[in-house]
Amino acid sequence: MNNRRGELFVVTGPSGVGKATVLGRLMKIISNVYISISATTRKPREGEIHGKHYFFMDRNEFEKLIENDRFLEYAEYVGNYYGTPADSVEQMLANGKDVILEIEPQGALKIKEKCPDCTMLFIIPPCFSDLEFRLRSRGTESDEVIAKRLEKAKKEYEYVDKYDYIVVNDDIDKAADEIRCIMLASRYRTEKRKYLMR
Ligand code: 5GP
């Protein structure tokens, strides 16, 4: 993979679909991939670690980063800001690592505009009603926030056609393996072009 620039993958999925679990599983079966760590003004959930799951900050800090143009994209989601730090993503891509952005559709479309070569994946549950069950069993959000997240999920489905691939998370290993296959196929598509130069 010498001198290779990394590829950008955007993964979106409604709240409760199990994105983090699937991506965690993916990281065990693929190499040379970095999952971007976003900044957010949301409060940490139990077990979430600053700098590992998110960079947690207040609105002032976040808005300063917006002013200083430090985000590749950012969006508001259910009352909080979420943004992709530009520097770390660029550094990883320049080092030849593929980068996954796990972001919602408004941000995903901004990325597509800026980086048209990115590959966009949308993860869905086998059935929409699974989301409510999963969000309630997670027990991390109030009823009000769950209702807002489900409302948001319905709207997010309207963006599915903008994505290159749909992955159904009916089985974590299967979903992770499908994403791995999509990523490998994309690497092959771009990687082999270098032989044309020889
Ligand atoms: P959660 O609060 O459940 O961790 O994330 C809420 C939503 O924000 C999810 O759809 C997640 O994909 C999205 N998200 C996380 N980080 C970012 C980001 O940096 N930018 C954007 N646009 N969305 C993000």
PDB file of C-alpha atoms and ligand atoms in Angstrom:
ATOM      1  CA  MET A   1       0.000   0.000   0.000  1.00  0.00           C
ATOM      2  CA  ASN A   2       3.028   2.304  -0.542  1.00  0.00           C
ATOM      3  CA  ASN A   3       2.234   5.955  -1.302  1.00  0.00           C
ATOM      4  CA  ARG A   4      -1.397   5.105  -1.324  1.00  0.00           C
ATOM      5  CA  ARG A   5      -3.806   7.764  -0.067  1.00  0.00           C
ATOM      6  CA  GLY A   6      -6.486   6.316   2.176  1.00  0.00           C
ATOM      7  CA  GLU A   7     -10.106   6.121   1.102  1.00  0.00           C
ATOM      8  CA  LEU A   8     -13.022   7.742   2.816  1.00  0.00           C
ATOM      9  CA  PHE A   9     -16.106   5.748   3.857  1.00  0.00           C
ATOM     10  CA  VAL A  10     -19.216   7.323   5.291  1.00  0.00           C
ATOM     11  CA  VAL A  11     -21.456   5.165   7.466  1.00  0.00           C
ATOM     12  CA  THR A  12     -24.902   6.376   8.458  1.00  0.00           C
ATOM     13  CA  GLY A  13     -27.652   4.604  10.320  1.00  0.00           C
ATOM     14  CA  PRO A  14     -30.620   5.554  12.471  1.00  0.00           C
ATOM     15  CA  SER A  15     -30.153   5.800  16.210  1.00  0.00           C
ATOM     16  CA  GLY A  16     -30.405   2.335  17.764  1.00  0.00           C
ATOM     17  CA  VAL A  17     -29.394   0.364  14.663  1.00  0.00           C
ATOM     18  CA  GLY A  18     -26.158  -0.776  16.307  1.00  0.00           C
ATOM     19  CA  LYS A  19     -23.617   1.162  14.232  1.00  0.00           C
ATOM     20  CA  ALA A  20     -20.978   1.230  16.946  1.00  0.00           C
ATOM     21  CA  THR A  21     -21.290  -2.524  17.590  1.00  0.00           C
ATOM     22  CA  VAL A  22     -21.076  -3.382  13.906  1.00  0.00           C
ATOM     23  CA  LEU A  23     -18.104  -1.060  13.372  1.00  0.00           C
ATOM     24  CA  GLY A  24     -16.407  -2.476  16.467  1.00  0.00           C
ATOM     25  CA  ARG A  25     -16.777  -5.955  14.964  1.00  0.00           C
ATOM     26  CA  LEU A  26     -15.534  -4.685  11.602  1.00  0.00           C
ATOM     27  CA  MET A  27     -12.326  -3.412  13.199  1.00  0.00           C
ATOM     28  CA  LYS A  28     -11.533  -6.970  14.280  1.00  0.00           C
ATOM     29  CA  ILE A  29     -11.682  -8.299  10.712  1.00  0.00           C
ATOM     30  CA  ILE A  30     -10.071  -5.524   8.655  1.00  0.00           C
ATOM     31  CA  SER A  31      -6.782  -3.674   8.906  1.00  0.00           C
ATOM     32  CA  ASN A  32      -5.525  -0.226   7.956  1.00  0.00           C
ATOM     33  CA  VAL A  33      -8.738   1.517   8.947  1.00  0.00           C
ATOM     34  CA  TYR A  34      -9.290   4.449  11.295  1.00  0.00           C
ATOM     35  CA  ILE A  35     -12.716   5.352  12.659  1.00  0.00           C
ATOM     36  CA  SER A  36     -12.855   9.109  13.018  1.00  0.00           C
ATOM     37  CA  ILE A  37     -13.611  10.414  16.512  1.00  0.00           C
ATOM     38  CA  SER A  38     -16.167  13.191  16.350  1.00  0.00           C
ATOM     39  CA  ALA A  39     -16.618  16.179  18.605  1.00  0.00           C
ATOM     40  CA  THR A  40     -20.008  16.623  20.250  1.00  0.00           C
ATOM     41  CA  THR A  41     -21.842  18.799  22.735  1.00  0.00           C
ATOM     42  CA  ARG A  42     -23.911  15.781  23.860  1.00  0.00           C
ATOM     43  CA  LYS A  43     -23.243  14.633  27.416  1.00  0.00           C
ATOM     44  CA  PRO A  44     -21.277  11.393  27.693  1.00  0.00           C
ATOM     45  CA  ARG A  45     -23.311   8.223  28.279  1.00  0.00           C
ATOM     46  CA  GLU A  46     -22.206   5.857  30.985  1.00  0.00           C
ATOM     47  CA  GLY A  47     -18.979   4.171  29.886  1.00  0.00           C
ATOM     48  CA  GLU A  48     -18.197   6.671  27.125  1.00  0.00           C
ATOM     49  CA  ILE A  49     -14.656   8.007  27.243  1.00  0.00           C
ATOM     50  CA  HIS A  50     -13.463  11.446  26.111  1.00  0.00           C
ATOM     51  CA  GLY A  51     -11.087  11.004  23.177  1.00  0.00           C
ATOM     52  CA  LYS A  52     -12.204   7.441  22.506  1.00  0.00           C
ATOM     53  CA  HIS A  53     -15.919   7.622  21.764  1.00  0.00           C
ATOM     54  CA  TYR A  54     -16.164  11.364  21.232  1.00  0.00           C
ATOM     55  CA  PHE A  55     -14.417  14.594  22.124  1.00  0.00           C
ATOM     56  CA  PHE A  56     -17.022  15.942  24.532  1.00  0.00           C
ATOM     57  CA  MET A  57     -17.202  19.731  24.787  1.00  0.00           C
ATOM     58  CA  ASP A  58     -19.583  22.593  25.506  1.00  0.00           C
ATOM     59  CA  ARG A  59     -21.303  24.711  22.848  1.00  0.00           C
ATOM     60  CA  ASN A  60     -18.814  27.579  23.238  1.00  0.00           C
ATOM     61  CA  GLU A  61     -15.848  25.353  22.544  1.00  0.00           C
ATOM     62  CA  PHE A  62     -17.638  23.737  19.604  1.00  0.00           C
ATOM     63  CA  GLU A  63     -18.618  27.085  18.113  1.00  0.00           C
ATOM     64  CA  LYS A  64     -15.020  28.289  18.375  1.00  0.00           C
ATOM     65  CA  LEU A  65     -13.907  25.275  16.363  1.00  0.00           C
ATOM     66  CA  ILE A  66     -16.599  26.087  13.767  1.00  0.00           C
ATOM     67  CA  GLU A  67     -15.310  29.685  13.559  1.00  0.00           C
ATOM     68  CA  ASN A  68     -11.764  28.422  13.094  1.00  0.00           C
ATOM     69  CA  ASP A  69     -12.888  26.093  10.308  1.00  0.00           C
ATOM     70  CA  ARG A  70     -11.674  22.989  12.132  1.00  0.00           C
ATOM     71  CA  PHE A  71     -14.505  20.697  10.989  1.00  0.00           C
ATOM     72  CA  LEU A  72     -14.781  18.788   7.747  1.00  0.00           C
ATOM     73  CA  GLU A  73     -18.515  18.918   8.416  1.00  0.00           C
ATOM     74  CA  TYR A  74     -20.798  19.435  11.374  1.00  0.00           C
ATOM     75  CA  ALA A  75     -24.513  19.190  12.027  1.00  0.00           C
ATOM     76  CA  GLU A  76     -27.088  19.577  14.774  1.00  0.00           C
ATOM     77  CA  TYR A  77     -28.829  16.414  15.856  1.00  0.00           C
ATOM     78  CA  VAL A  78     -31.596  16.356  18.494  1.00  0.00           C
ATOM     79  CA  GLY A  79     -30.362  19.553  20.151  1.00  0.00           C
ATOM     80  CA  ASN A  80     -26.620  18.861  20.061  1.00  0.00           C
ATOM     81  CA  TYR A  81     -23.752  19.629  17.730  1.00  0.00           C
ATOM     82  CA  TYR A  82     -21.700  16.823  16.183  1.00  0.00           C
ATOM     83  CA  GLY A  83     -18.661  17.437  13.978  1.00  0.00           C
ATOM     84  CA  THR A  84     -15.823  15.655  12.203  1.00  0.00           C
ATOM     85  CA  PRO A  85     -12.374  17.079  13.056  1.00  0.00           C
ATOM     86  CA  ALA A  86     -10.689  17.886   9.731  1.00  0.00           C
ATOM     87  CA  ASP A  87      -7.040  17.542  10.806  1.00  0.00           C
ATOM     88  CA  SER A  88      -7.047  13.961  12.077  1.00  0.00           C
ATOM     89  CA  VAL A  89      -9.030  12.698   9.086  1.00  0.00           C
ATOM     90  CA  GLU A  90      -6.666  14.382   6.628  1.00  0.00           C
ATOM     91  CA  GLN A  91      -3.632  13.054   8.481  1.00  0.00           C
ATOM     92  CA  MET A  92      -4.920   9.464   8.403  1.00  0.00           C
ATOM     93  CA  LEU A  93      -5.806   9.651   4.711  1.00  0.00           C
ATOM     94  CA  ALA A  94      -2.388  11.128   3.920  1.00  0.00           C
ATOM     95  CA  ASN A  95      -0.796   8.241   5.857  1.00  0.00           C
ATOM     96  CA  GLY A  96      -2.622   5.763   3.626  1.00  0.00           C
ATOM     97  CA  LYS A  97      -5.252   4.698   6.144  1.00  0.00           C
ATOM     98  CA  ASP A  98      -8.847   4.280   5.132  1.00  0.00           C
ATOM     99  CA  VAL A  99     -11.123   6.419   7.262  1.00  0.00           C
ATOM    100  CA  ILE A 100     -14.686   5.723   8.366  1.00  0.00           C
ATOM    101  CA  LEU A 101     -16.932   8.616   9.345  1.00  0.00           C
ATOM    102  CA  GLU A 102     -19.929   7.440  11.345  1.00  0.00           C
ATOM    103  CA  ILE A 103     -22.220  10.432  10.831  1.00  0.00           C
ATOM    104  CA  GLU A 104     -25.841  11.386  10.176  1.00  0.00           C
ATOM    105  CA  PRO A 105     -27.160  12.231   6.664  1.00  0.00           C
ATOM    106  CA  GLN A 106     -26.823  16.051   6.667  1.00  0.00           C
ATOM    107  CA  GLY A 107     -23.118  15.686   7.428  1.00  0.00           C
ATOM    108  CA  ALA A 108     -22.807  12.751   5.038  1.00  0.00           C
ATOM    109  CA  LEU A 109     -24.119  14.840   2.140  1.00  0.00           C
ATOM    110  CA  LYS A 110     -21.677  17.638   2.951  1.00  0.00           C
ATOM    111  CA  ILE A 111     -18.851  15.093   2.837  1.00  0.00           C
ATOM    112  CA  LYS A 112     -20.102  13.746  -0.512  1.00  0.00           C
ATOM    113  CA  GLU A 113     -19.948  17.280  -1.905  1.00  0.00           C
ATOM    114  CA  LYS A 114     -16.424  17.873  -0.617  1.00  0.00           C
ATOM    115  CA  CYS A 115     -15.108  14.376  -1.363  1.00  0.00           C
ATOM    116  CA  PRO A 116     -17.151  12.944  -4.253  1.00  0.00           C
ATOM    117  CA  ASP A 117     -15.033   9.759  -4.330  1.00  0.00           C
ATOM    118  CA  CYS A 118     -16.129   8.672  -0.879  1.00  0.00           C
ATOM    119  CA  THR A 119     -18.185   5.496  -0.501  1.00  0.00           C
ATOM    120  CA  MET A 120     -21.462   5.896   1.375  1.00  0.00           C
ATOM    121  CA  LEU A 121     -23.079   3.106   3.373  1.00  0.00           C
ATOM    122  CA  PHE A 122     -26.417   3.170   5.165  1.00  0.00           C
ATOM    123  CA  ILE A 123     -27.095   0.628   7.907  1.00  0.00           C
ATOM    124  CA  ILE A 124     -30.733  -0.257   8.608  1.00  0.00           C
ATOM    125  CA  PRO A 125     -32.424  -2.716  10.957  1.00  0.00           C
ATOM    126  CA  PRO A 126     -34.412  -5.615   9.435  1.00  0.00           C
ATOM    127  CA  CYS A 127     -37.563  -3.808  10.540  1.00  0.00           C
ATOM    128  CA  PHE A 128     -38.104  -0.170  11.581  1.00  0.00           C
ATOM    129  CA  SER A 129     -39.884  -1.129  14.824  1.00  0.00           C
ATOM    130  CA  ASP A 130     -36.652  -2.806  16.041  1.00  0.00           C
ATOM    131  CA  LEU A 131     -35.198   0.655  16.583  1.00  0.00           C
ATOM    132  CA  GLU A 132     -37.569   1.593  19.372  1.00  0.00           C
ATOM    133  CA  PHE A 133     -36.989  -1.745  21.072  1.00  0.00           C
ATOM    134  CA  ARG A 134     -33.208  -1.336  20.809  1.00  0.00           C
ATOM    135  CA  LEU A 135     -33.255   2.264  22.032  1.00  0.00           C
ATOM    136  CA  ARG A 136     -35.427   1.322  25.019  1.00  0.00           C
ATOM    137  CA  SER A 137     -33.291  -1.698  25.922  1.00  0.00           C
ATOM    138  CA  ARG A 138     -30.163   0.451  25.772  1.00  0.00           C
ATOM    139  CA  GLY A 139     -31.691   2.526  28.566  1.00  0.00           C
ATOM    140  CA  THR A 140     -29.418   5.516  27.955  1.00  0.00           C
ATOM    141  CA  GLU A 141     -32.030   8.047  26.813  1.00  0.00           C
ATOM    142  CA  SER A 142     -35.218   9.532  28.257  1.00  0.00           C
ATOM    143  CA  ASP A 143     -38.605   8.789  26.641  1.00  0.00           C
ATOM    144  CA  GLU A 144     -38.585  12.290  25.170  1.00  0.00           C
ATOM    145  CA  VAL A 145     -35.176  11.854  23.556  1.00  0.00           C
ATOM    146  CA  ILE A 146     -36.126   8.378  22.275  1.00  0.00           C
ATOM    147  CA  ALA A 147     -39.230   9.866  20.625  1.00  0.00           C
ATOM    148  CA  LYS A 148     -37.105  12.579  18.982  1.00  0.00           C
ATOM    149  CA  ARG A 149     -34.519  10.039  17.800  1.00  0.00           C
ATOM    150  CA  LEU A 150     -37.250   7.847  16.255  1.00  0.00           C
ATOM    151  CA  GLU A 151     -38.745  10.870  14.530  1.00  0.00           C
ATOM    152  CA  LYS A 152     -35.271  11.704  13.209  1.00  0.00           C
ATOM    153  CA  ALA A 153     -34.756   8.088  12.073  1.00  0.00           C
ATOM    154  CA  LYS A 154     -37.912   8.275   9.911  1.00  0.00           C
ATOM    155  CA  LYS A 155     -36.551  11.415   8.209  1.00  0.00           C
ATOM    156  CA  GLU A 156     -33.123   9.826   7.759  1.00  0.00           C
ATOM    157  CA  TYR A 157     -34.654   6.987   5.748  1.00  0.00           C
ATOM    158  CA  GLU A 158     -35.552   9.577   3.102  1.00  0.00           C
ATOM    159  CA  TYR A 159     -31.842   9.954   2.325  1.00  0.00           C
ATOM    160  CA  VAL A 160     -31.159   6.277   1.645  1.00  0.00           C
ATOM    161  CA  ASP A 161     -31.170   6.733  -2.141  1.00  0.00           C
ATOM    162  CA  LYS A 162     -28.170   9.054  -1.884  1.00  0.00           C
ATOM    163  CA  TYR A 163     -26.071   6.184  -0.524  1.00  0.00           C
ATOM    164  CA  ASP A 164     -24.069   3.617  -2.477  1.00  0.00           C
ATOM    165  CA  TYR A 165     -24.882   0.607  -0.288  1.00  0.00           C
ATOM    166  CA  ILE A 166     -27.512  -0.501   2.200  1.00  0.00           C
ATOM    167  CA  VAL A 167     -26.384  -2.922   4.913  1.00  0.00           C
ATOM    168  CA  VAL A 168     -29.087  -4.682   6.944  1.00  0.00           C
ATOM    169  CA  ASN A 169     -28.007  -5.310  10.513  1.00  0.00           C
ATOM    170  CA  ASP A 170     -29.900  -8.538  11.207  1.00  0.00           C
ATOM    171  CA  ASP A 171     -26.709 -10.197  12.410  1.00  0.00           C
ATOM    172  CA  ILE A 172     -23.670  -8.278  13.683  1.00  0.00           C
ATOM    173  CA  ASP A 173     -21.028 -10.578  12.154  1.00  0.00           C
ATOM    174  CA  LYS A 174     -22.811 -10.655   8.813  1.00  0.00           C
ATOM    175  CA  ALA A 175     -23.255  -6.865   8.719  1.00  0.00           C
ATOM    176  CA  ALA A 176     -19.587  -6.312   9.656  1.00  0.00           C
ATOM    177  CA  ASP A 177     -18.495  -8.787   6.986  1.00  0.00           C
ATOM    178  CA  GLU A 178     -20.632  -7.071   4.348  1.00  0.00           C
ATOM    179  CA  ILE A 179     -19.016  -3.731   5.170  1.00  0.00           C
ATOM    180  CA  ARG A 180     -15.593  -5.373   4.996  1.00  0.00           C
ATOM    181  CA  CYS A 181     -16.403  -6.751   1.519  1.00  0.00           C
ATOM    182  CA  ILE A 182     -17.588  -3.333   0.331  1.00  0.00           C
ATOM    183  CA  MET A 183     -14.389  -1.720   1.625  1.00  0.00           C
ATOM    184  CA  LEU A 184     -12.143  -4.360   0.059  1.00  0.00           C
ATOM    185  CA  ALA A 185     -13.943  -4.048  -3.278  1.00  0.00           C
ATOM    186  CA  SER A 186     -13.459  -0.295  -3.192  1.00  0.00           C
ATOM    187  CA  ARG A 187      -9.755  -0.710  -2.374  1.00  0.00           C
ATOM    188  CA  TYR A 188      -9.365  -3.067  -5.337  1.00  0.00           C
ATOM    189  CA  ARG A 189     -11.124  -0.625  -7.648  1.00  0.00           C
ATOM    190  CA  THR A 190      -8.680   2.167  -6.847  1.00  0.00           C
ATOM    191  CA  GLU A 191      -5.537   0.199  -5.900  1.00  0.00           C
ATOM    192  CA  LYS A 192      -5.045  -1.670  -9.169  1.00  0.00           C
ATOM    193  CA  ARG A 193      -4.937   1.544 -11.176  1.00  0.00           C
ATOM    194  CA  LYS A 194      -1.343   2.044 -10.083  1.00  0.00           C
ATOM    195  CA  TYR A 195      -0.316  -0.853 -12.352  1.00  0.00           C
ATOM    196  CA  LEU A 196      -1.403   1.223 -15.337  1.00  0.00           C
ATOM    197  CA  MET A 197       1.439   3.616 -14.562  1.00  0.00           C
ATOM    198  CA  ARG A 198       4.119   0.929 -14.674  1.00  0.00           C
TER     199      ARG A 198
HETATM  200  P1  5GP B   1     -25.212   9.549  19.248  1.00  0.00           P
HETATM  201  O1  5GP B   1     -25.664  10.665  20.123  1.00  0.00           O
HETATM  202  O2  5GP B   1     -26.207   8.418  19.219  1.00  0.00           O
HETATM  203  O3  5GP B   1     -23.818   9.085  19.569  1.00  0.00           O
HETATM  204  O4  5GP B   1     -25.134  10.117  17.757  1.00  0.00           O
HETATM  205  C1  5GP B   1     -26.260  10.753  17.201  1.00  0.00           C
HETATM  206  C2  5GP B   1     -26.093  10.880  15.697  1.00  0.00           C
HETATM  207  O5  5GP B   1     -25.006  11.740  15.393  1.00  0.00           O
HETATM  208  C3  5GP B   1     -25.777   9.550  14.996  1.00  0.00           C
HETATM  209  O6  5GP B   1     -26.602   9.479  13.831  1.00  0.00           O
HETATM  210  C4  5GP B   1     -24.336   9.666  14.618  1.00  0.00           C
HETATM  211  O7  5GP B   1     -24.042   8.950  13.435  1.00  0.00           O
HETATM  212  C5  5GP B   1     -24.241  11.158  14.367  1.00  0.00           C
HETATM  213  N1  5GP B   1     -22.878  11.683  14.434  1.00  0.00           N
HETATM  214  C6  5GP B   1     -21.864  11.300  15.249  1.00  0.00           C
HETATM  215  N2  5GP B   1     -20.763  12.019  15.001  1.00  0.00           N
HETATM  216  C7  5GP B   1     -21.078  12.873  14.003  1.00  0.00           C
HETATM  217  C8  5GP B   1     -20.360  13.884  13.283  1.00  0.00           C
HETATM  218  O8  5GP B   1     -19.171  14.155  13.501  1.00  0.00           O
HETATM  219  N3  5GP B   1     -21.037  14.586  12.331  1.00  0.00           N
HETATM  220  C9  5GP B   1     -22.343  14.336  12.043  1.00  0.00           C
HETATM  221  N4  5GP B   1     -22.892  15.055  11.078  1.00  0.00           N
HETATM  222  N5  5GP B   1     -23.054  13.390  12.689  1.00  0.00           N
HETATM  223  C10 5GP B   1     -22.430  12.673  13.659  1.00  0.00           C
END
